PDB file of C-alpha atoms in Angstrom:
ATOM      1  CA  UNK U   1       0.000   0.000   0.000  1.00 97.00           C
ATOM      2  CA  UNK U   2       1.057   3.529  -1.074  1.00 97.00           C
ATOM      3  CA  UNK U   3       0.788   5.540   2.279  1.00 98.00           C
ATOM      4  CA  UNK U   4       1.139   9.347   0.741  1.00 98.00           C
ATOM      5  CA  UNK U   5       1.446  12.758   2.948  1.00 97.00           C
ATOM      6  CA  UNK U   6       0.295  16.050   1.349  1.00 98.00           C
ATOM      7  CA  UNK U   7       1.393  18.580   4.097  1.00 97.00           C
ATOM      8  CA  UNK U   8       0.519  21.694   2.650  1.00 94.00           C
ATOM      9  CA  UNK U   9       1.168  24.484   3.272  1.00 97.00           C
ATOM     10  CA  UNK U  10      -1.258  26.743   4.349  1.00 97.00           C
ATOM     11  CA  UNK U  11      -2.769  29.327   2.159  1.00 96.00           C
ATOM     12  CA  UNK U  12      -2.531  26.834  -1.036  1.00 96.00           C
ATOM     13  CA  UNK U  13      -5.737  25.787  -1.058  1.00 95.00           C
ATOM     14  CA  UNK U  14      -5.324  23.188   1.486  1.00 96.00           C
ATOM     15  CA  UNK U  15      -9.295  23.344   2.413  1.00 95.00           C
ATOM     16  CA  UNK U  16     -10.178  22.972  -1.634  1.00 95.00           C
ATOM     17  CA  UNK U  17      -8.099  19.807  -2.136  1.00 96.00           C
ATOM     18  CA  UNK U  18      -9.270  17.969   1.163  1.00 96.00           C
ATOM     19  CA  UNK U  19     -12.902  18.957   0.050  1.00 95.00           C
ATOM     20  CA  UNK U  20     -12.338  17.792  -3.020  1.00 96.00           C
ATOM     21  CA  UNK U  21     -11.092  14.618  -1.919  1.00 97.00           C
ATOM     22  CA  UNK U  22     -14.297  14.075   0.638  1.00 95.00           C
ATOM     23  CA  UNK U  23     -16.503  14.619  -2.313  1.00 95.00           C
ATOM     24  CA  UNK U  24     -15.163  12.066  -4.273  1.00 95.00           C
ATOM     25  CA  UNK U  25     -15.083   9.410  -1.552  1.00 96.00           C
ATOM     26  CA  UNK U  26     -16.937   6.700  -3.447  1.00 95.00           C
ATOM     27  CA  UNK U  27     -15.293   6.971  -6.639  1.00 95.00           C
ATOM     28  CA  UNK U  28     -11.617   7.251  -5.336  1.00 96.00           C
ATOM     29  CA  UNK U  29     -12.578   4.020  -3.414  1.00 96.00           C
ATOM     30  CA  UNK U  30     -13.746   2.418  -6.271  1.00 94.00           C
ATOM     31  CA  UNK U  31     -10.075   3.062  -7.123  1.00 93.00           C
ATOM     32  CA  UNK U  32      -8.713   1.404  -4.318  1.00 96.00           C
ATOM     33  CA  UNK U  33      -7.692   5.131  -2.805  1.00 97.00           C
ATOM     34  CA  UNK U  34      -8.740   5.839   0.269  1.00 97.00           C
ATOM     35  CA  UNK U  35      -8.332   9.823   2.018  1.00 97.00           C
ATOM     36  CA  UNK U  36      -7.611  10.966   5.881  1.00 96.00           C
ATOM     37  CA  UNK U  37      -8.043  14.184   6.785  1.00 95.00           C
ATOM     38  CA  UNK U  38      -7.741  16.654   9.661  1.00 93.00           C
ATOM     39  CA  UNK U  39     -10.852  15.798  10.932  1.00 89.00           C
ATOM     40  CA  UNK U  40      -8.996  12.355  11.436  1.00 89.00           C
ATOM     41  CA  UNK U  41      -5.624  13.374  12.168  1.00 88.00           C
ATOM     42  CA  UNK U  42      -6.173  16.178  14.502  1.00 85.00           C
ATOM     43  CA  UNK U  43      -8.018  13.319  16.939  1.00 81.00           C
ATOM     44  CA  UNK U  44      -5.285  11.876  18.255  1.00 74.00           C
ATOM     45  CA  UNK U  45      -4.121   9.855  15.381  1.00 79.00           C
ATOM     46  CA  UNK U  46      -0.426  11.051  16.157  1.00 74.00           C
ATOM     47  CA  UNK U  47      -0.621  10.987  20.013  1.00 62.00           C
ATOM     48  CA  UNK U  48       1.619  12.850  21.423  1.00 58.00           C
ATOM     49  CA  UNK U  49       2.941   9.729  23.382  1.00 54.00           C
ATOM     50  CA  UNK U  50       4.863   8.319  20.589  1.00 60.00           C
ATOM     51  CA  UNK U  51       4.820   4.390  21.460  1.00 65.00           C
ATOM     52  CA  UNK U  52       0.622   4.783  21.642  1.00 65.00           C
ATOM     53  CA  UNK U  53       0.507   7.280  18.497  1.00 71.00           C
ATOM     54  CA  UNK U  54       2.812   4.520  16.887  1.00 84.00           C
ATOM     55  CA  UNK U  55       0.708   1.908  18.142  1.00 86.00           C
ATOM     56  CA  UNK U  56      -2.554   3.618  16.667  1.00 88.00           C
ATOM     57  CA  UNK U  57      -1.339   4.109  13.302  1.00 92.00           C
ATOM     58  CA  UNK U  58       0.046   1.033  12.777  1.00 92.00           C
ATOM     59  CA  UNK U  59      -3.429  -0.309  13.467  1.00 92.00           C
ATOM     60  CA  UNK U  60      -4.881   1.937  11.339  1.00 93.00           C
ATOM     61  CA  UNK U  61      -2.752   1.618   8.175  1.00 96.00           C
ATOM     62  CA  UNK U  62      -3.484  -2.601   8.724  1.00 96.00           C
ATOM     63  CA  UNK U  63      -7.031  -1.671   8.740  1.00 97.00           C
ATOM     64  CA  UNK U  64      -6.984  -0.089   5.529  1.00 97.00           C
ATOM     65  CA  UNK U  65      -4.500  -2.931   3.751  1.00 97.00           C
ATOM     66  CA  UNK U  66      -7.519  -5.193   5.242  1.00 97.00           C
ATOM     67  CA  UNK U  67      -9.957  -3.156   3.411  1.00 96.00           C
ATOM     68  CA  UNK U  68      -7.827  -3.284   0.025  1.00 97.00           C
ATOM     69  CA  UNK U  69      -6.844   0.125  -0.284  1.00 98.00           C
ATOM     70  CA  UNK U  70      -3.655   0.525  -2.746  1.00 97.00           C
ATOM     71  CA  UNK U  71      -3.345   4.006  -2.083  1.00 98.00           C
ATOM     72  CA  UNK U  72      -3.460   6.138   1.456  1.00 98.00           C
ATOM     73  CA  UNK U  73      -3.266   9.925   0.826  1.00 98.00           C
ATOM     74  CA  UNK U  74      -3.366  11.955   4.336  1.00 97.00           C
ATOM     75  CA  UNK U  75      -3.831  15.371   4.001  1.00 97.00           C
ATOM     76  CA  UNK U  76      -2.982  18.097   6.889  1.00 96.00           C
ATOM     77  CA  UNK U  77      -1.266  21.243   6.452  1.00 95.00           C
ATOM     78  CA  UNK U  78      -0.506  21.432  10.148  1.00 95.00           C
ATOM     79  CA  UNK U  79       1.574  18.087  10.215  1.00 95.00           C
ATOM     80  CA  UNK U  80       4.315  20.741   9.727  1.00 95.00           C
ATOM     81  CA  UNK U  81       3.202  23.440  12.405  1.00 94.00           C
ATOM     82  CA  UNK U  82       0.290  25.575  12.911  1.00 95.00           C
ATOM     83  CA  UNK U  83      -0.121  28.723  10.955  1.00 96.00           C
ATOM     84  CA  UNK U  84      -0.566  30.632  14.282  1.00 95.00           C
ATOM     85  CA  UNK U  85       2.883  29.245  15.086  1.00 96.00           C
ATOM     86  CA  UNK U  86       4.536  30.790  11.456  1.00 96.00           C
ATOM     87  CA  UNK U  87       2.810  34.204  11.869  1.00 96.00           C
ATOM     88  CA  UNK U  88       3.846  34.280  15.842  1.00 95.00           C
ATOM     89  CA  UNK U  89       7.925  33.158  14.208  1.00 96.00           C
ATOM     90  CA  UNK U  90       7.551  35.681  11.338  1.00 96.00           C
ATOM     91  CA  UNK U  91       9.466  32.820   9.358  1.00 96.00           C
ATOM     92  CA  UNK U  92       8.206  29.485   7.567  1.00 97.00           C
ATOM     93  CA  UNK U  93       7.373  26.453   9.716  1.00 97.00           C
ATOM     94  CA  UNK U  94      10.576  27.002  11.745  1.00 97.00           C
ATOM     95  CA  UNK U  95       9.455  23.718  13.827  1.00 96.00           C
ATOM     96  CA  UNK U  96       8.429  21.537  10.264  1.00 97.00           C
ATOM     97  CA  UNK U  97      11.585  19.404  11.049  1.00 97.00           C
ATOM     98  CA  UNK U  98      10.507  18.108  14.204  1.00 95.00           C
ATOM     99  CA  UNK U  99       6.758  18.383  13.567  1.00 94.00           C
ATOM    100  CA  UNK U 100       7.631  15.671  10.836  1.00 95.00           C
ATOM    101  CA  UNK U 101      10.313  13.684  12.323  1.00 94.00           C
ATOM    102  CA  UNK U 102       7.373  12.617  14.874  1.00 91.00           C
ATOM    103  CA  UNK U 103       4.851  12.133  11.803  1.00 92.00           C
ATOM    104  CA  UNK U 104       7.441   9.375  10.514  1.00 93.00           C
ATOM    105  CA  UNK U 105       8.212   7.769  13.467  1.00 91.00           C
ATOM    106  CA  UNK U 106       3.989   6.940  13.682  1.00 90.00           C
ATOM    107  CA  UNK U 107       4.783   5.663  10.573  1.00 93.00           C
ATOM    108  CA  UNK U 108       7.543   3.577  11.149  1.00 90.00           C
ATOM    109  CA  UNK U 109       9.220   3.548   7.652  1.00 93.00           C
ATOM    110  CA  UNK U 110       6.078   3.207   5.516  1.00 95.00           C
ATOM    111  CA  UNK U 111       5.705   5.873   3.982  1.00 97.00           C
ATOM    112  CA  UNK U 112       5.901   6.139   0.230  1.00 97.00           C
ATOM    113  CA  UNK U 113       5.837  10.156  -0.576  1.00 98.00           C
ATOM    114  CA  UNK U 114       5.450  13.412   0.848  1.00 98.00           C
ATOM    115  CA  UNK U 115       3.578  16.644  -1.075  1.00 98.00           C
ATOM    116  CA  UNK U 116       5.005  19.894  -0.125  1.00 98.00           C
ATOM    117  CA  UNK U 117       2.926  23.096  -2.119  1.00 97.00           C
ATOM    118  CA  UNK U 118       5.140  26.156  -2.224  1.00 98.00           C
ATOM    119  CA  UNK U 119       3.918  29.587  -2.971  1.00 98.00           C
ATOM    120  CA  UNK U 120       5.207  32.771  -4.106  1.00 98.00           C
ATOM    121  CA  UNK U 121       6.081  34.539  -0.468  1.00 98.00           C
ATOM    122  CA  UNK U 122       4.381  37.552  -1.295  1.00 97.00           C
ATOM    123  CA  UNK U 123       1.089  35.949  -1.982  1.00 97.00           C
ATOM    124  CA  UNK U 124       1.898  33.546   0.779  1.00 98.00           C
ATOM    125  CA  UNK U 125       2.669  35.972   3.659  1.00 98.00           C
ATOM    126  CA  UNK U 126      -0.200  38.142   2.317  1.00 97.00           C
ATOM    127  CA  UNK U 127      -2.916  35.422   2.778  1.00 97.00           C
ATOM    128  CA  UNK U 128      -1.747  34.224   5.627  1.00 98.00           C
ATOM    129  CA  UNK U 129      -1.540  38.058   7.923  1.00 97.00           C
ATOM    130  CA  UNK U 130      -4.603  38.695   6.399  1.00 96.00           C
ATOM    131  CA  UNK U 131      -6.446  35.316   7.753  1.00 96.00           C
ATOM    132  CA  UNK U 132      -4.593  35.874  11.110  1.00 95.00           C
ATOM    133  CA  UNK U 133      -6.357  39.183  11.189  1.00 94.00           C
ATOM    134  CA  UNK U 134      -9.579  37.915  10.592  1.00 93.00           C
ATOM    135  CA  UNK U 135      -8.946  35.038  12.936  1.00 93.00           C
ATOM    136  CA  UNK U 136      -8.541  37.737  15.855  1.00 90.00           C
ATOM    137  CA  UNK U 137      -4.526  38.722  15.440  1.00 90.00           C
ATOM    138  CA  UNK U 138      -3.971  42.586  15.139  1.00 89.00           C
ATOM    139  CA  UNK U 139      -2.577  44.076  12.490  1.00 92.00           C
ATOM    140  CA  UNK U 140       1.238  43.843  11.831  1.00 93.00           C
ATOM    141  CA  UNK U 141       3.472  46.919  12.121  1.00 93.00           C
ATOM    142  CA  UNK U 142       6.454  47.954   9.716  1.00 95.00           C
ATOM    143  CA  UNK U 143       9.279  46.184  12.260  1.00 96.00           C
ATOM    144  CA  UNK U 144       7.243  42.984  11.896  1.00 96.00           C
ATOM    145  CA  UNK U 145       6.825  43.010   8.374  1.00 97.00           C
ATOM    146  CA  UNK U 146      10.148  43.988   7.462  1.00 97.00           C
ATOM    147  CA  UNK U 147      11.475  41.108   9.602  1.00 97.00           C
ATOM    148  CA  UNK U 148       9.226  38.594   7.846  1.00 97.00           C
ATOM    149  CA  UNK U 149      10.986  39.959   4.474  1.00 97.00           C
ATOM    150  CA  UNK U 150      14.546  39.857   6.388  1.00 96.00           C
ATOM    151  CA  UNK U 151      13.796  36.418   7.232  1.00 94.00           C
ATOM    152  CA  UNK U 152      16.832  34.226   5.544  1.00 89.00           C
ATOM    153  CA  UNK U 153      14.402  31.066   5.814  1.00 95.00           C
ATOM    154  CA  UNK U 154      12.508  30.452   2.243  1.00 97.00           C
ATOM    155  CA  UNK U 155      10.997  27.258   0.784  1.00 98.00           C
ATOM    156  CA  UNK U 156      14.434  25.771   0.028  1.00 98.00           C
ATOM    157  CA  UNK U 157      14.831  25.300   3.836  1.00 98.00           C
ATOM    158  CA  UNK U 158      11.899  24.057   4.595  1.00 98.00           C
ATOM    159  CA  UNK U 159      12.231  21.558   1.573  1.00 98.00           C
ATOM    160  CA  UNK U 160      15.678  20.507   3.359  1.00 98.00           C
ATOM    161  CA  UNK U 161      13.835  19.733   6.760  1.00 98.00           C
ATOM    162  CA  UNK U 162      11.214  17.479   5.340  1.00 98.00           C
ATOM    163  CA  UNK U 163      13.842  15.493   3.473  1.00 98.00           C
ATOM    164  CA  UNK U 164      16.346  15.286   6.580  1.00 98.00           C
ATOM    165  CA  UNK U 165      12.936  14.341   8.591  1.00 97.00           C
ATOM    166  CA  UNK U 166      11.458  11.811   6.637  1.00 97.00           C
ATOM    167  CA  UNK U 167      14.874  10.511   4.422  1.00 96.00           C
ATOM    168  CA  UNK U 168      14.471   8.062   1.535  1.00 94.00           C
ATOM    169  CA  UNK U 169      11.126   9.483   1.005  1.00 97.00           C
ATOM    170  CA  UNK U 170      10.235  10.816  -2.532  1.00 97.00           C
ATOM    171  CA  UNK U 171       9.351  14.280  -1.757  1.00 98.00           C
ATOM    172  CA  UNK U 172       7.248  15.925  -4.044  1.00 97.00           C
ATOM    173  CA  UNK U 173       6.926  19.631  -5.163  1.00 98.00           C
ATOM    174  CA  UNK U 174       3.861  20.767  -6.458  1.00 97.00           C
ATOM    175  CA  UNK U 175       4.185  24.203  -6.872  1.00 97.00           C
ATOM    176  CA  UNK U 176       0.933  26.539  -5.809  1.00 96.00           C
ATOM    177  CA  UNK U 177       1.275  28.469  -9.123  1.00 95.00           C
ATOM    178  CA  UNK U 178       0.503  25.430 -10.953  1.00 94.00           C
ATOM    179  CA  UNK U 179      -1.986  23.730  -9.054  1.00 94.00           C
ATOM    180  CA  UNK U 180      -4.301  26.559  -7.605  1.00 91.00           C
ATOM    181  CA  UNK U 181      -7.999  25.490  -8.343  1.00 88.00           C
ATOM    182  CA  UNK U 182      -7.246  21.985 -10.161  1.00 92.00           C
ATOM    183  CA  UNK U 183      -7.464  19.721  -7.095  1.00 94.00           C
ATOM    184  CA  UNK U 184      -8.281  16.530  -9.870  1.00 95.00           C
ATOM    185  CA  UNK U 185      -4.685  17.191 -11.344  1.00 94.00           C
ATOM    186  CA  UNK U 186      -3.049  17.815  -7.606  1.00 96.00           C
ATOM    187  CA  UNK U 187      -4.300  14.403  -6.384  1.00 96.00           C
ATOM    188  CA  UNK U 188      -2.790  13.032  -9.998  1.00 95.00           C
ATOM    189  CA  UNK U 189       0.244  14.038  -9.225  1.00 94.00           C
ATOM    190  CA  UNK U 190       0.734  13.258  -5.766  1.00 93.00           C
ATOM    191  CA  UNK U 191      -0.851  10.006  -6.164  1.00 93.00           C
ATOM    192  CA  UNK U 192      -0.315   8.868  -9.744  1.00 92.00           C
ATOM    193  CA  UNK U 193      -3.897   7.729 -10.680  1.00 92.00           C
ATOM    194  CA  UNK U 194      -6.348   9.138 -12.857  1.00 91.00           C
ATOM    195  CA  UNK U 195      -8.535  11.286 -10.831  1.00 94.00           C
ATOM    196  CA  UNK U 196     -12.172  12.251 -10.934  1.00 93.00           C
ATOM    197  CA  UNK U 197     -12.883  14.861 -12.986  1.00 90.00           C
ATOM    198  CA  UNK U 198     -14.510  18.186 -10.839  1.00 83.00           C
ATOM    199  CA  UNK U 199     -17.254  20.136 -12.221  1.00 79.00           C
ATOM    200  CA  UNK U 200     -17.878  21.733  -8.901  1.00 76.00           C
ATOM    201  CA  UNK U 201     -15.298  24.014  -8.743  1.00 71.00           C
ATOM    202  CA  UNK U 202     -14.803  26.238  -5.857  1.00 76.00           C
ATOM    203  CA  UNK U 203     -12.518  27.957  -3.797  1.00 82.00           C
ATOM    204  CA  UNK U 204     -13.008  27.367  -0.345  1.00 89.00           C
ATOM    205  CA  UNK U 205     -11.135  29.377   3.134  1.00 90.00           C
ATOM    206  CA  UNK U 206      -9.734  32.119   0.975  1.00 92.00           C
ATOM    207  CA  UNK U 207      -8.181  34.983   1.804  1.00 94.00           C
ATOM    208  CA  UNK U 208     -10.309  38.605   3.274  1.00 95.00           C
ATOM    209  CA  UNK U 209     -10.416  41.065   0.934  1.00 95.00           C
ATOM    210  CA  UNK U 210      -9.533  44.578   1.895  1.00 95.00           C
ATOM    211  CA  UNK U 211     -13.281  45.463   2.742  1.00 95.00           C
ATOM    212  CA  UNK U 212     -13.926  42.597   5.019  1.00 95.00           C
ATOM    213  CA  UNK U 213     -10.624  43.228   6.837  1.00 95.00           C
ATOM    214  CA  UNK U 214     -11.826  46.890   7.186  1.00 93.00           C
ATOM    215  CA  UNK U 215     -14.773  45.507   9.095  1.00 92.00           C
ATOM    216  CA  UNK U 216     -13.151  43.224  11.361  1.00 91.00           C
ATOM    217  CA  UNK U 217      -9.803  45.648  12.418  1.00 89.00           C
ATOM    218  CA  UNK U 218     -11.746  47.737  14.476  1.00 88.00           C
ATOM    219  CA  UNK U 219     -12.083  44.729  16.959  1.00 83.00           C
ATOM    220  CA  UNK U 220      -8.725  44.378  16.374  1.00 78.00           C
ATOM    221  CA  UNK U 221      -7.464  48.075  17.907  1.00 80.00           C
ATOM    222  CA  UNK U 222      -6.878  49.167  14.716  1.00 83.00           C
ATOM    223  CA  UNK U 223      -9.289  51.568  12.309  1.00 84.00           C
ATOM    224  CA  UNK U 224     -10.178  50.610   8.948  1.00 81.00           C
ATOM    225  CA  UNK U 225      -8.141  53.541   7.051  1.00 84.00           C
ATOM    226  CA  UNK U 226      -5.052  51.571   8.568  1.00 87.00           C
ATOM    227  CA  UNK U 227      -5.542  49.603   4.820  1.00 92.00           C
ATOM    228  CA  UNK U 228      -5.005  51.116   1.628  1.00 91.00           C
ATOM    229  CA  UNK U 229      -8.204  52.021  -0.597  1.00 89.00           C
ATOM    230  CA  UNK U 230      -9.019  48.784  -2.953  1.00 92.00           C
ATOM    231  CA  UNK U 231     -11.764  45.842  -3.231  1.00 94.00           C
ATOM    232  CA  UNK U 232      -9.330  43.378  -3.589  1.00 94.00           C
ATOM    233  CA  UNK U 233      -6.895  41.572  -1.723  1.00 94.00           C
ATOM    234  CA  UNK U 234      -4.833  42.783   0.517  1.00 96.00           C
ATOM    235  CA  UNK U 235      -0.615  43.231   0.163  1.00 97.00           C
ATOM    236  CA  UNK U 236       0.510  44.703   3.323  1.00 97.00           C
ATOM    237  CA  UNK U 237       4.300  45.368   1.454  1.00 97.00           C
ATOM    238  CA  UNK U 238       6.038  47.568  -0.175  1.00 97.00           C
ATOM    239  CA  UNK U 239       6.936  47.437  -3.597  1.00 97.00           C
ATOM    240  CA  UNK U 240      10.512  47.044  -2.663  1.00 97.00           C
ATOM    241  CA  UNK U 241       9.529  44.068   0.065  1.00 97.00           C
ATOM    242  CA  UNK U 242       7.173  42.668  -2.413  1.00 98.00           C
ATOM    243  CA  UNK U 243      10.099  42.369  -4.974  1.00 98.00           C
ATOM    244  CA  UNK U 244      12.526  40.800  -2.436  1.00 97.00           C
ATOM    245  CA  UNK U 245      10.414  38.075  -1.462  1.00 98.00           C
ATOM    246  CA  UNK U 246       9.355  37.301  -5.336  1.00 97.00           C
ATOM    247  CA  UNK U 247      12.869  37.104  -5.628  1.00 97.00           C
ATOM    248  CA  UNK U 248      13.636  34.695  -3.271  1.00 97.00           C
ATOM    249  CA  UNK U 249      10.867  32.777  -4.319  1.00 98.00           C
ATOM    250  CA  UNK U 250      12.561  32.745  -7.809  1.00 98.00           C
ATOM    251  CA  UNK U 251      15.475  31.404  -6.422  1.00 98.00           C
ATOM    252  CA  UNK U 252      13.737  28.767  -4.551  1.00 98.00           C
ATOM    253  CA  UNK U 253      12.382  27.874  -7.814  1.00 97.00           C
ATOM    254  CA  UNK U 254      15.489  27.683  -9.902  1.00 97.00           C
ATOM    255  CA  UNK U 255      16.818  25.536  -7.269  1.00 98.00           C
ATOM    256  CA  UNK U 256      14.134  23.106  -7.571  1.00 98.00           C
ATOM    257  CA  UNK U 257      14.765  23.456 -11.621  1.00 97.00           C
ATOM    258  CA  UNK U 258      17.918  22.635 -11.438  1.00 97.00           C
ATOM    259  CA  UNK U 259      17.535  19.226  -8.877  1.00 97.00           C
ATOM    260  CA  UNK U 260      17.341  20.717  -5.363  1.00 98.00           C
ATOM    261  CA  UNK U 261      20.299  18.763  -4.655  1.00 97.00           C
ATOM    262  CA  UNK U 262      18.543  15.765  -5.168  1.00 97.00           C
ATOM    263  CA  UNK U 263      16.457  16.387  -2.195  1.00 98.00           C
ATOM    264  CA  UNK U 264      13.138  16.854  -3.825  1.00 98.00           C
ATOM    265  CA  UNK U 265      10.840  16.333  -6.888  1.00 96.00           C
ATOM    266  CA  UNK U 266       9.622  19.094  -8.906  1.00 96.00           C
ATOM    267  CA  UNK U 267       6.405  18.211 -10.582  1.00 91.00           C
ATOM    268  CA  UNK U 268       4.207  19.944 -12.579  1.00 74.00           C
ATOM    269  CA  UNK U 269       0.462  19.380 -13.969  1.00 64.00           C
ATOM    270  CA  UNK U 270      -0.022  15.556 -14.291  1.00 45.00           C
ATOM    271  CA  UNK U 271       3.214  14.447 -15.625  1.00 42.00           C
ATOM    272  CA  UNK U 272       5.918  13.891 -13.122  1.00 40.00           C
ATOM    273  CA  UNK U 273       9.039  15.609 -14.405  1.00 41.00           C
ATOM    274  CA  UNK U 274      12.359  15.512 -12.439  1.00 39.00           C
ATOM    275  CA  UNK U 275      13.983  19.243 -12.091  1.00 42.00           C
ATOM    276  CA  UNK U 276      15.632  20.141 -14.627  1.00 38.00           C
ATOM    277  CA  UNK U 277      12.913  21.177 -17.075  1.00 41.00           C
ATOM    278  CA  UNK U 278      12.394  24.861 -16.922  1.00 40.00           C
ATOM    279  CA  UNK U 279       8.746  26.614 -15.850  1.00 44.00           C
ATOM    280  CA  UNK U 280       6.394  27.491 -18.201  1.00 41.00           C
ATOM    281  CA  UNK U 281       6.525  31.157 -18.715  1.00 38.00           C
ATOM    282  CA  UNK U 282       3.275  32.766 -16.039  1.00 42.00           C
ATOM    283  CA  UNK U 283       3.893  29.938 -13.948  1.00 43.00           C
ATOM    284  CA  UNK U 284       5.076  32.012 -10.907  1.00 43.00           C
ATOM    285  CA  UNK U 285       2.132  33.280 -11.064  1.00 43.00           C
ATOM    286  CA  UNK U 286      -1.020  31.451 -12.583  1.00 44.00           C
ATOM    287  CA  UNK U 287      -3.657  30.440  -9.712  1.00 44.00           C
ATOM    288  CA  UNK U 288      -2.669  33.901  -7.891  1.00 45.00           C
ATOM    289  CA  UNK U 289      -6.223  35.419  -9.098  1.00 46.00           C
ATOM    290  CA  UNK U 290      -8.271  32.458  -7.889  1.00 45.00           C
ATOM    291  CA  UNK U 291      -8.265  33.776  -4.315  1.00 49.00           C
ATOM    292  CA  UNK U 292     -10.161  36.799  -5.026  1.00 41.00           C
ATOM    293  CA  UNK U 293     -11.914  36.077  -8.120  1.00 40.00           C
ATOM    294  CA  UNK U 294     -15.601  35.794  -6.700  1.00 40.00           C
ATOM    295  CA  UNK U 295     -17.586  34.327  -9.006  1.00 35.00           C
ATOM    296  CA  UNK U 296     -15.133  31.366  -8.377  1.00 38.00           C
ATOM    297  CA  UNK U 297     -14.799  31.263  -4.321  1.00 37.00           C
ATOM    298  CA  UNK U 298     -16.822  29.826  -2.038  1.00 38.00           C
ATOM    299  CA  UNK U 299     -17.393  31.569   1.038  1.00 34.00           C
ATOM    300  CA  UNK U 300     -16.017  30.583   4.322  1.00 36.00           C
ATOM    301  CA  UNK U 301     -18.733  29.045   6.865  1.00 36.00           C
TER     302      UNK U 301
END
């Protein structure tokens, strides 16, 4: 049995994929593919006693051989740390090394791949203080956000603690840019298998927009002129911070292009192609638009 981990991240449509997957629970069975979710993992599944978190998973994973599933995909953006945790760091998933080391060890060497989704850092850090807001944090101040773009830690290193956490894994990139709203070709790619088709697209947990963070800041100490005049989302840099982190991002990706050191996978649409094969020009940032686009969201309950 294939036992697969898509970790994420956050703010890369984490929420679309899973509900994509739990909408096509019958007909991924039907293909011997069975999904877990946070609704399953975040109930103890990896106890924070490891021998009985061991001890549960292993049970688990013989329960599904028993029931003839070929294929195990577990989906949880927090098996690498919260998102409350990376805003309160200012830096990316500063604990994902350790988060995952304990991940494996439930696993005890069965494991087949791990899914990592990098974004472009602005867009990223963007989404991600703007959902903190809206989830009750106040807004950030110049010191904070120029030490988020002063940060030295990028995708690259977080890449490098998944693969020294879970070693002789096949670690899988699957780039935001190329993924955003086309959860039937993400779960081809991390999987392998010809997935259902969706005709029910959505977008699902996206990002405020700059009038619904004016409404909520006020609770948050802060008045709604703090933001900058606009109906769509929010970028809390400046054009010289925004440029830094693309850049970084850039390299992050021409790293992966040229083999990541062998530490990692880049893959792209359905087709699995080792690094080395250049992006398609607009794929930095394709899928950027599907956050705020509307007519193509759905709202968060």
């Amino acid at each position: 049995m294939d036992v697969i981990l898509h970790i994420g991240a956050h703010r890369t449509g984490t929420k679309t994929f899973q509900d994509y997957l739990r909408r096509h629970a019958a007909q991924l069975a039907g293909e011997q593919v069975e999904y877990w979710g946070p609704g399953r993992t975040r109930r103890g599944l990896f106890s924070a006693a490891q021998d009985a978190g061991a001890e549960r998973v292993q049970l688990q994973l013989a329960a599904a051989r028993a029931r003839g599933v070929k294929t195990l995909l577990i989906s949880d953006e927090n098996m690498m740390g919260s998102l409350r945790d990376t805003l309160r760091d200012g830096c990316l998933y500063a604990s994902a090394g350790a988060s995952l080391a304990h991940v494996a060890r439930a696993f005890d060497g069965q494991l087949t791949a791990v899914v990592l989704s990098p974004r472009s850092l602005d867009y990223y850090w963007g989404s991600a203080l703007a959902h903190g807001i809206a989830c009750g944090a106040g807004m950030p101040g110049r010191d904070r956000l120029n030490a988020i773009v002063r940060s030295a830690r990028s995708w690259r290193d977080v890449i490098a603690d998944v693969a020294q956490a879970i070693p002789d894994v096949d670690l899988r990139v699957t780039p935001f840019e190329r993924f955003a709203g086309r959860p039937e070709a993400l779960l081809a790619a991390a999987t392998g298998i010809t997935a259902p088709c969706d005709r029910d697209r959505g977008w699902l947990n996206p990002a405020p927009t700059l009038p619904e963070l004016r409404r909520v800041l006020p609770a948050r100490g802060a008045p709604g002129s703090a933001l900058p005049f606009g109906m769509d989302r929010w970028n809390p840099f400046t054009p010289e911070e925004t440029a830094a982190l693309r850049e970084a991002y850039a390299d992050d990706t021409m790293w992966l292009v040229a083999g990541a050191d062998g530490l990692a996978t880049l893959t792209e649409d359905n087709a699995r192609t080792r690094a080395g094969q250049t992006l398609p020009v607009g794929a930095r940032t394709k899928g950027h638009g599907d956050e705020h686009e509307k007519r193509q969201m759905a709202r968060p309950g």
